[in-house]
Short mmCIF file of C-alpha atoms and ligand atoms in Angstrom, two decimals:
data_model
loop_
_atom_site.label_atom_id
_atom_site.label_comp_id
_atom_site.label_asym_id
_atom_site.label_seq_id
_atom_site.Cartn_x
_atom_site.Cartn_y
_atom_site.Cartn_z
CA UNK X 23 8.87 1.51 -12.62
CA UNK X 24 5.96 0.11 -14.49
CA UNK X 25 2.75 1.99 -15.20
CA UNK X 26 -0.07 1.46 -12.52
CA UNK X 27 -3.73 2.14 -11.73
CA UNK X 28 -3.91 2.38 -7.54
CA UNK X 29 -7.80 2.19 -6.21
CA UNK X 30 -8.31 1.32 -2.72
CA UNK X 31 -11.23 3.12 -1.28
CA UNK X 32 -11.23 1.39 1.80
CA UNK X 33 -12.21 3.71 4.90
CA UNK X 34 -9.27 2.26 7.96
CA UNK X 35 -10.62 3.07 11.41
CA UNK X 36 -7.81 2.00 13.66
CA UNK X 37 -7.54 1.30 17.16
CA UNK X 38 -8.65 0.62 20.68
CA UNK X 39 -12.74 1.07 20.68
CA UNK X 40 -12.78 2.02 16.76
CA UNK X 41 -15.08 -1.47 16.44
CA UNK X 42 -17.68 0.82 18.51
CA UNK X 43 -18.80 2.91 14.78
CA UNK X 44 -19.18 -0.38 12.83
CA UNK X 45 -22.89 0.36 12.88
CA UNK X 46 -22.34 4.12 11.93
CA UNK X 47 -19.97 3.09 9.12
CA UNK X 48 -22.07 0.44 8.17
CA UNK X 49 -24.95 3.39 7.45
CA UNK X 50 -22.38 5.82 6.08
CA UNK X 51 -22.13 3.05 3.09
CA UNK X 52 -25.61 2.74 2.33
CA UNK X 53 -26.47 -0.51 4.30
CA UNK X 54 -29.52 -0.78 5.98
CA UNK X 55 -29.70 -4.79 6.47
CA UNK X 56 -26.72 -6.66 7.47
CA UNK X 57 -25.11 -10.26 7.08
CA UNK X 58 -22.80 -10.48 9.83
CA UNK X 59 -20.51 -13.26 9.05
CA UNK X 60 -18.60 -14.78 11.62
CA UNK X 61 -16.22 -18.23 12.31
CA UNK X 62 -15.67 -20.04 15.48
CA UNK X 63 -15.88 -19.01 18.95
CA UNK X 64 -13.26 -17.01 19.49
CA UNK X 65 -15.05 -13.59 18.90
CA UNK X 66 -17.44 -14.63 21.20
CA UNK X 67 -14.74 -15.40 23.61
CA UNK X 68 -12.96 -11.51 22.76
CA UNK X 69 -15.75 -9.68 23.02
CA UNK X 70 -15.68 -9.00 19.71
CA UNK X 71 -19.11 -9.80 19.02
CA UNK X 72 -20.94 -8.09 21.54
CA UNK X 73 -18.88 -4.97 20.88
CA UNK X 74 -20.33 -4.98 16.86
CA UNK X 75 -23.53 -6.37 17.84
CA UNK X 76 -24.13 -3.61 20.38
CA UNK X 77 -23.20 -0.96 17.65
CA UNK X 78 -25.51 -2.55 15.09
CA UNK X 79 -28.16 -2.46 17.48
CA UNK X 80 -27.67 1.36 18.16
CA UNK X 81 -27.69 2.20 14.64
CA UNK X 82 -31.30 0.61 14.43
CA UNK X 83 -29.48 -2.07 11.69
CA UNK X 84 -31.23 -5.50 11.70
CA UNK X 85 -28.65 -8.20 11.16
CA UNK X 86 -28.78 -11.90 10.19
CA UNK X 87 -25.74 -14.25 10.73
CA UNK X 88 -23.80 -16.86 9.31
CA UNK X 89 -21.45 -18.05 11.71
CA UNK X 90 -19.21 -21.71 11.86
CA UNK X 91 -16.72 -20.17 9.03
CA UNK X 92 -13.23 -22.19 9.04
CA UNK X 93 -10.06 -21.71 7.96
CA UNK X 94 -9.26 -22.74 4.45
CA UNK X 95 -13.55 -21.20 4.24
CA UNK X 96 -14.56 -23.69 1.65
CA UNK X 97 -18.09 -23.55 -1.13
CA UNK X 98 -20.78 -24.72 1.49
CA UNK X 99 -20.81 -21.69 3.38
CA UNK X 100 -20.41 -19.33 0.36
CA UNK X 101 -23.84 -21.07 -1.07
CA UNK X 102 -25.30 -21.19 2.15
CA UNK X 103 -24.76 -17.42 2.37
CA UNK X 104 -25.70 -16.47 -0.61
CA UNK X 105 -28.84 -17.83 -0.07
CA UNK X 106 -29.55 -16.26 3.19
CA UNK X 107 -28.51 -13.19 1.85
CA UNK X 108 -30.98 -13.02 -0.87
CA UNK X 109 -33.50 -14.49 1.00
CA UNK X 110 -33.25 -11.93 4.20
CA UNK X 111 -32.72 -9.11 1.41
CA UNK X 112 -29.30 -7.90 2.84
CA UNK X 113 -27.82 -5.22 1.24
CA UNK X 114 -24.55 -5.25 3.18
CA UNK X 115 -22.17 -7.64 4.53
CA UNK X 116 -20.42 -7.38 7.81
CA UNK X 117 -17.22 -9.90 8.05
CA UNK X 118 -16.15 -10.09 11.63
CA UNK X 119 -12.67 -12.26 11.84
CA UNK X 120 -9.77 -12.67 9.90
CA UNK X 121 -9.03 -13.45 6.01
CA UNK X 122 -11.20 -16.82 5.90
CA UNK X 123 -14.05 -15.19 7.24
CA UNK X 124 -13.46 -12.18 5.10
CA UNK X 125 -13.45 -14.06 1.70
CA UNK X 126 -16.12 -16.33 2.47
CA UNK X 127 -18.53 -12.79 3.17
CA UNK X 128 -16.38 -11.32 -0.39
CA UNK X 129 -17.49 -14.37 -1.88
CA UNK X 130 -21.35 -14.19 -1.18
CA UNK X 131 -21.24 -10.37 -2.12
CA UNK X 132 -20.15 -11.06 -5.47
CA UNK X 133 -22.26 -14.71 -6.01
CA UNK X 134 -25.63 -12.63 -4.59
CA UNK X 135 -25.92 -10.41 -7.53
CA UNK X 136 -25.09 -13.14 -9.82
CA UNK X 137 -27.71 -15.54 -11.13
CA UNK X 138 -25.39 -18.70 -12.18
CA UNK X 139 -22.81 -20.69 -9.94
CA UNK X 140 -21.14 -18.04 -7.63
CA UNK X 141 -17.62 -20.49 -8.38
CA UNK X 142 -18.04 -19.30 -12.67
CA UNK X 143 -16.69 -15.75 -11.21
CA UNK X 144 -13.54 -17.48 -9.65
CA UNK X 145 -12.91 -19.51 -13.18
CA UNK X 146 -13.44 -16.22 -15.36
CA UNK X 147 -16.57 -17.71 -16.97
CA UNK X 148 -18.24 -14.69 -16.04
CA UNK X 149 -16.75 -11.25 -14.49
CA UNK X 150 -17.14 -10.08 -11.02
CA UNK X 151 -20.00 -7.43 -11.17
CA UNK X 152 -21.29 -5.19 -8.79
CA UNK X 153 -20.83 -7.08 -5.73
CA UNK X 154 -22.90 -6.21 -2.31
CA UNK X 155 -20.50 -3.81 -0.51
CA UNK X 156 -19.02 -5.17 2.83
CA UNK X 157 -17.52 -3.90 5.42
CA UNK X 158 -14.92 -6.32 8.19
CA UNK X 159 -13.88 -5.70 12.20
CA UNK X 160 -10.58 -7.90 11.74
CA UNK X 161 -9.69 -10.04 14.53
CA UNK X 162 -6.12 -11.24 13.01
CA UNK X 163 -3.48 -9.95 11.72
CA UNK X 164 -2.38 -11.85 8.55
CA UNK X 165 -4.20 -11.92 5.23
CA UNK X 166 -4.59 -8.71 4.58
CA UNK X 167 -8.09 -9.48 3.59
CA UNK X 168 -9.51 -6.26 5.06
CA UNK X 169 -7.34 -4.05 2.49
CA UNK X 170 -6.86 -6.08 -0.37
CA UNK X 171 -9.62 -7.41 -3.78
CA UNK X 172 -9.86 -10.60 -3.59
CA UNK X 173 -10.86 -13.76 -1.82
CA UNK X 174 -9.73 -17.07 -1.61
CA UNK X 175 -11.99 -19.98 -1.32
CA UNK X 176 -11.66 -23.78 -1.25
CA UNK X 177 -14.52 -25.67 -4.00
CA UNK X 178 -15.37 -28.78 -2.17
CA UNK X 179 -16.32 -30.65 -5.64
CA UNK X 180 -12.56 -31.03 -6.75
CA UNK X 181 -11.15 -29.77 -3.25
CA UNK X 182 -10.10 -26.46 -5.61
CA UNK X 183 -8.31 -23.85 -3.47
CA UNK X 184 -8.11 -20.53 -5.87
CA UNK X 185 -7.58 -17.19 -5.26
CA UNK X 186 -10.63 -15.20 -7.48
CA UNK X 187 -9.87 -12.71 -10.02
CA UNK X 188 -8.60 -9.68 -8.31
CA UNK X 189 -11.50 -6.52 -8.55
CA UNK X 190 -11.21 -3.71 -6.58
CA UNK X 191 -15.13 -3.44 -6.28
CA UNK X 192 -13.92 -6.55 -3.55
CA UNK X 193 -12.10 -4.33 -1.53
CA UNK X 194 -14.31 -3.68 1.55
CA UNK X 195 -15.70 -0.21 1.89
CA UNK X 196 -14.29 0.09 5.74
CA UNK X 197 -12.29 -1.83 7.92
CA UNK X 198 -12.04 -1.67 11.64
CA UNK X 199 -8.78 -2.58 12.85
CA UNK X 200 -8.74 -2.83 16.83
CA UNK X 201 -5.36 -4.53 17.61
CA UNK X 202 -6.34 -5.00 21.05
CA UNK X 203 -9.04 -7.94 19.13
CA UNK X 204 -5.61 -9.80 18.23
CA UNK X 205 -4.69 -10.43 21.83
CA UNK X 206 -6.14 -13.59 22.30
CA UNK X 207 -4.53 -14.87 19.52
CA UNK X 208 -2.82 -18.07 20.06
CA UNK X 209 0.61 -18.26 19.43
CA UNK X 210 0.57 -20.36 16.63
CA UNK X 211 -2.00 -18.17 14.60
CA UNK X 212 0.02 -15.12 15.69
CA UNK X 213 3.25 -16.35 14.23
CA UNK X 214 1.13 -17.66 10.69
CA UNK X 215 0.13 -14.01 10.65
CA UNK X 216 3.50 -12.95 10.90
CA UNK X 217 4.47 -15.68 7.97
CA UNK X 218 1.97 -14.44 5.54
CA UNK X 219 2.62 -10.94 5.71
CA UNK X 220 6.05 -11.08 4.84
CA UNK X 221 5.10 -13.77 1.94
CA UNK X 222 2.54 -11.37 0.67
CA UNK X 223 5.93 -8.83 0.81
CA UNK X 224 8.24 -11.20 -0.70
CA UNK X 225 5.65 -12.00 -3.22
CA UNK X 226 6.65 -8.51 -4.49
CA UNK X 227 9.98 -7.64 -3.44
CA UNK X 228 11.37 -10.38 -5.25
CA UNK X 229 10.65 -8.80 -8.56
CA UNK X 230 13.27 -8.54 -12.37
CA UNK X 231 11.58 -4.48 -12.32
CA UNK X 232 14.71 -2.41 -12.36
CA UNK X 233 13.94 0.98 -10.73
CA UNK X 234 11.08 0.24 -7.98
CA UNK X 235 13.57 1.90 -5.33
CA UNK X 236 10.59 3.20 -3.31
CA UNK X 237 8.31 0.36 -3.42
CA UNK X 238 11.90 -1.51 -2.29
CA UNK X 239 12.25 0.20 0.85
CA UNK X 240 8.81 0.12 1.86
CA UNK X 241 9.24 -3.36 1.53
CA UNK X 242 12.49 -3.60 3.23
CA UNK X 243 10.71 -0.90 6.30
CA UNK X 244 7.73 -3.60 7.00
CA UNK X 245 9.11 -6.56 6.95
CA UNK X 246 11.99 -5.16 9.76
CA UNK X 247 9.01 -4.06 11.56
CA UNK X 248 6.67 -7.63 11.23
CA UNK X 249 10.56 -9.28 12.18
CA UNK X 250 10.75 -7.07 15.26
CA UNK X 251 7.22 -7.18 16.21
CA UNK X 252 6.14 -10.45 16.38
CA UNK X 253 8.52 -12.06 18.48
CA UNK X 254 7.27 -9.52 20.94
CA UNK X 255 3.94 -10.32 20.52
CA UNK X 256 4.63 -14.35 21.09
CA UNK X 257 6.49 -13.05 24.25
CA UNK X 258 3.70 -10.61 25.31
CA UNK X 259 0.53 -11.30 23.79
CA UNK X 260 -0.79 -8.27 24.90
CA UNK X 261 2.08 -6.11 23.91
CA UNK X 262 -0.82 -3.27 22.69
CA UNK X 263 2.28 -1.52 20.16
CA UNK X 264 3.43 -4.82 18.80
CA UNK X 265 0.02 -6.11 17.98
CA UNK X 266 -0.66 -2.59 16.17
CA UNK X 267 2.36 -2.84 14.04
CA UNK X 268 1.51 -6.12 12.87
CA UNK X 269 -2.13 -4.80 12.31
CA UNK X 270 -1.04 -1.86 9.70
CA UNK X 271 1.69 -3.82 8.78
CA UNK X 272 -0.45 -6.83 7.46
CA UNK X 273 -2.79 -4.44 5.57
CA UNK X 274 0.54 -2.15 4.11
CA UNK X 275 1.93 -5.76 3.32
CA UNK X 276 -1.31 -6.38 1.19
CA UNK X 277 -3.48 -3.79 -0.24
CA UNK X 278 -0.62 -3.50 -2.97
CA UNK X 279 0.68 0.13 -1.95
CA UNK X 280 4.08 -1.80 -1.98
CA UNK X 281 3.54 -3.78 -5.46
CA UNK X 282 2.24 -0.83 -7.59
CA UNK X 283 4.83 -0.68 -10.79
CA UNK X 284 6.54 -3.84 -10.37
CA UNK X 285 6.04 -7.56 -11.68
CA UNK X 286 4.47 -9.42 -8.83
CA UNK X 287 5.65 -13.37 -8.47
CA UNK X 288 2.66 -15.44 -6.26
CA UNK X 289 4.38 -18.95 -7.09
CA UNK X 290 4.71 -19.49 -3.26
CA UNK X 291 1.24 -18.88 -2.65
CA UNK X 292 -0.03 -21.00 -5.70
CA UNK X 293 2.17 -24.21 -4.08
CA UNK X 294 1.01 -23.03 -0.79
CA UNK X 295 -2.47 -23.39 -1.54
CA UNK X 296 -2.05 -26.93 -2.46
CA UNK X 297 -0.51 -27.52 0.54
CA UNK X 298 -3.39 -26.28 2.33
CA UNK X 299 -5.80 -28.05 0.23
CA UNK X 300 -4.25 -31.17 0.88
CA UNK X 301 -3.39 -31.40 4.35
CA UNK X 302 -5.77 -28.31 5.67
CA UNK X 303 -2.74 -26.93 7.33
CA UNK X 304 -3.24 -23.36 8.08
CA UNK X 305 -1.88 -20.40 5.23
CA UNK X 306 1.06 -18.96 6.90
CA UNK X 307 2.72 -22.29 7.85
CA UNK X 308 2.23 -23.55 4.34
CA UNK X 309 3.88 -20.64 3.12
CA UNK X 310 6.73 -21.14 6.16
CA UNK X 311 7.52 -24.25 4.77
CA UNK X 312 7.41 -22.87 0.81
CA UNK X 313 8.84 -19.78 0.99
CA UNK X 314 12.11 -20.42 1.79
CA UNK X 315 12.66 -23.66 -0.42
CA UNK X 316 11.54 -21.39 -3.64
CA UNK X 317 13.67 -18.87 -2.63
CA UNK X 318 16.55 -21.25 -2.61
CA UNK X 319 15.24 -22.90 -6.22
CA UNK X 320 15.24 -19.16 -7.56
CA UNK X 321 18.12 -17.32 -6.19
CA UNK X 322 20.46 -18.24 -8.91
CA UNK X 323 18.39 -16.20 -11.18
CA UNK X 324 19.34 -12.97 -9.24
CA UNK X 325 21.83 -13.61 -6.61
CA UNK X 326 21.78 -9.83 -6.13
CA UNK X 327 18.47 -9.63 -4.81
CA UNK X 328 18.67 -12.00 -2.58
CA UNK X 329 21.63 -10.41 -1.31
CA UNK X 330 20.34 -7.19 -0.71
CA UNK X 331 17.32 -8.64 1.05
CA UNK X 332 19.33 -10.55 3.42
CA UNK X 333 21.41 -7.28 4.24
CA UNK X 334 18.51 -4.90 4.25
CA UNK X 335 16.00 -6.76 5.91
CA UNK X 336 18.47 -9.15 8.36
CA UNK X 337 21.38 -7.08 8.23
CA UNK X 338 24.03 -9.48 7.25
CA UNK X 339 27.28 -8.37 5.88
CA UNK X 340 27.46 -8.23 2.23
CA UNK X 341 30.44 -10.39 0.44
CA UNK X 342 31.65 -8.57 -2.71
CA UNK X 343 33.38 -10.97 -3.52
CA UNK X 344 30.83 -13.73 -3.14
CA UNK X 345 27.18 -12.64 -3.46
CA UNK X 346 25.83 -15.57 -3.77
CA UNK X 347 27.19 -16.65 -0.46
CA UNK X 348 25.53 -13.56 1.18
CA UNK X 349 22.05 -14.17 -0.67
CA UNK X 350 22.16 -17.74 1.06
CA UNK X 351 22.57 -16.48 4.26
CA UNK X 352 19.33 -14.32 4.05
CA UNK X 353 17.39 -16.98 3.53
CA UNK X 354 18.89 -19.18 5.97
CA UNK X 355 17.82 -15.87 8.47
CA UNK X 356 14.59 -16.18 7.33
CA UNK X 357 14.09 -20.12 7.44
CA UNK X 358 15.59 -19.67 11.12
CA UNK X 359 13.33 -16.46 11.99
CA UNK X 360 10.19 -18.81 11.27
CA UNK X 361 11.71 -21.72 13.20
CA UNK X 362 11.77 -18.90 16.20
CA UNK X 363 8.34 -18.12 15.78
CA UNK X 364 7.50 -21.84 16.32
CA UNK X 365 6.69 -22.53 12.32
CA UNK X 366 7.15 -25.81 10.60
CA UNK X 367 9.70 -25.38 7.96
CA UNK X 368 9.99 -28.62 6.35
CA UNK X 369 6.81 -30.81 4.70
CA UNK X 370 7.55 -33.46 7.14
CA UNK X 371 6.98 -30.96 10.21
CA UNK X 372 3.51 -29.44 8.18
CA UNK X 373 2.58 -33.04 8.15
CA UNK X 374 2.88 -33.31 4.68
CA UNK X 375 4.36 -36.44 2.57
CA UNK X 376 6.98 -36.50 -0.09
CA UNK X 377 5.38 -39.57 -2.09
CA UNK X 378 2.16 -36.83 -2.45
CA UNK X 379 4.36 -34.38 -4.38
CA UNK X 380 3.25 -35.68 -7.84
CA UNK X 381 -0.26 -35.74 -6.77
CA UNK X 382 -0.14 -32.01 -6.11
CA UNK X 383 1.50 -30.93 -8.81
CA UNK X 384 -0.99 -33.13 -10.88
CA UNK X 385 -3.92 -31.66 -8.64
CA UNK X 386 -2.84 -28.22 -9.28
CA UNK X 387 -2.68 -28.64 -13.33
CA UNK X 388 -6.45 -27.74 -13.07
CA UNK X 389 -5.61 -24.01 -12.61
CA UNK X 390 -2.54 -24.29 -14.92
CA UNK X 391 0.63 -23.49 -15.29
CA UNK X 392 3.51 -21.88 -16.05
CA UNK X 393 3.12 -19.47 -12.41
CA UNK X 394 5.55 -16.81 -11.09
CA UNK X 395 7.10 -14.00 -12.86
CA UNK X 396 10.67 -13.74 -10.71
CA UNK X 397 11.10 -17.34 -12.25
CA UNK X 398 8.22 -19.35 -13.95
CA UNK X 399 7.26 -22.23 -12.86
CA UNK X 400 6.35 -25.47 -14.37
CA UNK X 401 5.22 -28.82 -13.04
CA UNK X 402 9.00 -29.72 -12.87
CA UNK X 403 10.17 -26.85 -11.17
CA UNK X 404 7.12 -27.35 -8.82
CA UNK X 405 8.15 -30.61 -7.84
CA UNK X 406 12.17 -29.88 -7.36
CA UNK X 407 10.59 -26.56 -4.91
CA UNK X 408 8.53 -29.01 -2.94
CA UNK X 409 11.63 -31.34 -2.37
CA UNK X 410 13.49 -28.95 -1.76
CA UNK X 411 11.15 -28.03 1.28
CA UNK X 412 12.18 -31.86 2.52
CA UNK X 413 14.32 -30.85 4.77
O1 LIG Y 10 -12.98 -19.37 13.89
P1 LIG Y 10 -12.47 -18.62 15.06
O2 LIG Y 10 -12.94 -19.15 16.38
O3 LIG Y 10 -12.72 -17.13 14.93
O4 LIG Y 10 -10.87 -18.85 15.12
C1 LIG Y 10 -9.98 -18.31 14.17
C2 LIG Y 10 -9.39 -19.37 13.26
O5 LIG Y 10 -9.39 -20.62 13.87
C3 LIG Y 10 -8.77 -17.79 14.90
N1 LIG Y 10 -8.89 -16.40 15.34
C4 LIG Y 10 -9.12 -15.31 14.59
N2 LIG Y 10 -9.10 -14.20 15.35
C5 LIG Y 10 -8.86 -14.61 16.61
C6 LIG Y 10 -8.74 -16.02 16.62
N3 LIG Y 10 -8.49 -16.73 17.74
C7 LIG Y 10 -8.36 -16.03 18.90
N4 LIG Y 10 -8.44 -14.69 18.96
C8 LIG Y 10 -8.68 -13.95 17.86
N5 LIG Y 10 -8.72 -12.61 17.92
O6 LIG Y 10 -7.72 -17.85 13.96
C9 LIG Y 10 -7.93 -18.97 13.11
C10 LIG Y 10 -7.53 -18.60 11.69
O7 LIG Y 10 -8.41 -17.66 11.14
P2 LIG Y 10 -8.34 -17.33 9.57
O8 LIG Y 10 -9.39 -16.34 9.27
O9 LIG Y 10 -8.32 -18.60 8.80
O10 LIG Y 10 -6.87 -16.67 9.45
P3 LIG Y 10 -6.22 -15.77 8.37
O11 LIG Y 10 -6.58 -14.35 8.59
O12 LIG Y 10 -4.81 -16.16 8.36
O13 LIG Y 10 -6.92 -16.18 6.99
C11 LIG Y 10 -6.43 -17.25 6.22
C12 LIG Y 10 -7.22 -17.38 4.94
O14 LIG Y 10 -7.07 -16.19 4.13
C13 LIG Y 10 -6.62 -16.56 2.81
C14 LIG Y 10 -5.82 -17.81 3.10
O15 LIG Y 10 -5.57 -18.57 1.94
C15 LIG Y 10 -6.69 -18.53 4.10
O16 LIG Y 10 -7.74 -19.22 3.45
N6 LIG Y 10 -5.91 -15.45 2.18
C16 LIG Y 10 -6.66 -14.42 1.73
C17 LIG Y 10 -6.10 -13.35 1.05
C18 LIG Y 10 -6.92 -12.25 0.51
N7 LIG Y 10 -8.23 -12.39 0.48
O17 LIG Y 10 -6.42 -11.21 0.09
C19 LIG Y 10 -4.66 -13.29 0.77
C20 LIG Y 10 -3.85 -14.29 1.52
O18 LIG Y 10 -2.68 -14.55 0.78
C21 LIG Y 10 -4.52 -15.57 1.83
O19 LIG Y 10 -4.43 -16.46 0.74
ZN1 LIG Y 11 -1.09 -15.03 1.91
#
């Protein structure tokens, strides 16, 4: 195991009602004037709104909004709310919704306090300081947004989707994590959930650390769980335990507890993100349709790995003789486990296009490369992934 620093002061208040001390937590971390930022209708629909509203209102908190956030949140709203922001004088940040409205509200709280181009912090021309604190009521399981420091946003000049430096002053002071919030999910954002947790686990598990057995059977415990739970969930949509598991399990899959001491990879989120950029196809099923190709690409590298993950996590039989064989059945498990969940797992079925491959791996020179630790990657290897995801 590597040497680690581990800071997540993040206050969890879990479960059915818990969204009823938003305002109280709100004042417990110093904010008397909110931004409560918001996306679509659905927490209208949930009764999510009213619920925080209500508890704003009886902590005496006045509140503007920014609402209309959507997926893939991209630079407009981010300027638009830093300016309301300053201009209201907020001095806290309320995110209400899932990981796009979480990093669009992470986004203003570090741009407020900064004079130049909010964007400067995500290309490390200036560092992330002292960002507003913020607080989120999650309605979806799936980013781990609500544990985790840092924010993804989408620059419309360039159509730039990057991840920002990671800071723990990002990671929100409290979360409220009601799973019953997640039962109107529709199936198809349920199962992305599902997808992006156990990327943001493979992301780590798949890792050249020797000696990270802890961190490996964390691993190995949530993503059985997220593999059990959220077929239940697609059956029952208001299965109340299934939805919780994937609620802790999304912020356990993210907030790092299981990458502490080990090299971390991230190339399937980097060619992810380009996928999403592209096409505006939601995270989880650009990572449904990554994940598995560039495990394929990389297994050779470490056959053992793969094996164990495949007996571990799907409990196939190991092959002494022939590990490699094993480690290829885990990942045809996990290709089939997101066909199950009603994922695309090809480009064709994301509504991508081969002939665009050298256009994103052009596109995505502008961040740079080599990416990945388990194996780098380069443009080349970037391209043989993608085709590999052909089919
Ligand atoms: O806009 P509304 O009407 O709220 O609808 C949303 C949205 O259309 C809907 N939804 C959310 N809660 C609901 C609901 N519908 C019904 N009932 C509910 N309870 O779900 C749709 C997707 O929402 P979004 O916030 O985009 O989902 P998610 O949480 O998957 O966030 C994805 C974004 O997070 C980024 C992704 O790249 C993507 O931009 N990520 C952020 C990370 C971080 N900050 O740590 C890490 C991740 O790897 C990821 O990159
Ligand atoms: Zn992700």
């Amino acid at each position: 195991m590597e040497n680690f620093t581990f800071y997540a002061p993040t206050l969890f208040a879990f479960g059915d009602g818990e969204e009823k001390n938003t305002g109280a937590l709100v004042r417990r971390f110093g904010g008397t004037k909110v931004l409560l930022v918001f996306g679509g209708g659905s927490v209208k629909k949930s009764g999510a709104y009213d619920a925080v509203t209500a508890s704003l209102e009886q902590a005496g908190l006045p509140f503007v909004e920014l609402s209309g956030i959507q997926p893939n949140p991209r630079s407009g709203k981010v300027y638009e709310g830093i300016s309301l922001a300053r201009a209201e004088q907020v001095d806290f940040l309320l995110a209400l919704g899932g990981g796009s409205v979480i990093d669009t509200a992470k986004a203003i709280a570090m741009g407020v306090p900064y004079e130049g181009d909010f964007w400067d912090l995500f290309t490390g021309v200036a560092p992330i300081r002292d960002p507003l604190p913020l607080g989120t009521v999650l309605t979806i399981s799936a980013a781990g947004s609500e544990g985790s420091g840092n924010c993804v946003i989408t620059k419309e000049e360039g159509n730039l989707k990057w991840g920002s430096p990671k800071s723990d002053d990002l990671r929100p002071r409290f979360s409220v994590l009601n799973p019953r919030f997640t039962c109107t999910l529709p199936p198809y954002q349920t199962a992305c959930g599902a997808v992006d947790m156990l990327a943001h686990i493979c992301e780590r598990y798949f890792s050249n650390t020797p000696d990270v057995a802890l961190t490996d059977r964390l691993c190995e415990a949530l993503m059985k769980t997220i593999i059990e739970a959220a077929p239940r969930a697609l059956e029952h949509p208001a299965d109340y335990a299934a939805r919780a598991d994937l609620m802790w399990a999304g912020m356990l899959a993210h907030n790092n507890s299981c990458g502490v001491g080990r090299r971390q990879d991230w190339a399937s989120h980097q060619i992810g993100h380009e996928l999403s950029a592209f096409y505006d196809c939601a995270h989880g099923a650009s990572l449904a349709v990554v994940l598995p190709a560039w495990m394929s690409y990389v297994m050779p590298t470490n056959p053992a790995r793969f094996a164990r993950f495949a007996v571990e996590v799907f409990g196939c039989e190991m092959d002494p003789l022939n590990v490699e064989r094993t480690a290829k059945e885990g990942i045809k498990r996990l290709k089939s486990f997101f066909r199950i969940l009603g994922m695309p797992v090809t480009l064709g079925e994301l509504g991508a296009k081969t002939e665009d491959v050298p256009n994103l791996v052009i596109h995505r020179a502008e961040k740079g490369f080599p990416f990945g630790s388990f194996l780098e990657i380069g443009p080349a290897q970037m391209v043989d992934i993608l085709l590999l995801a052909e089919e």
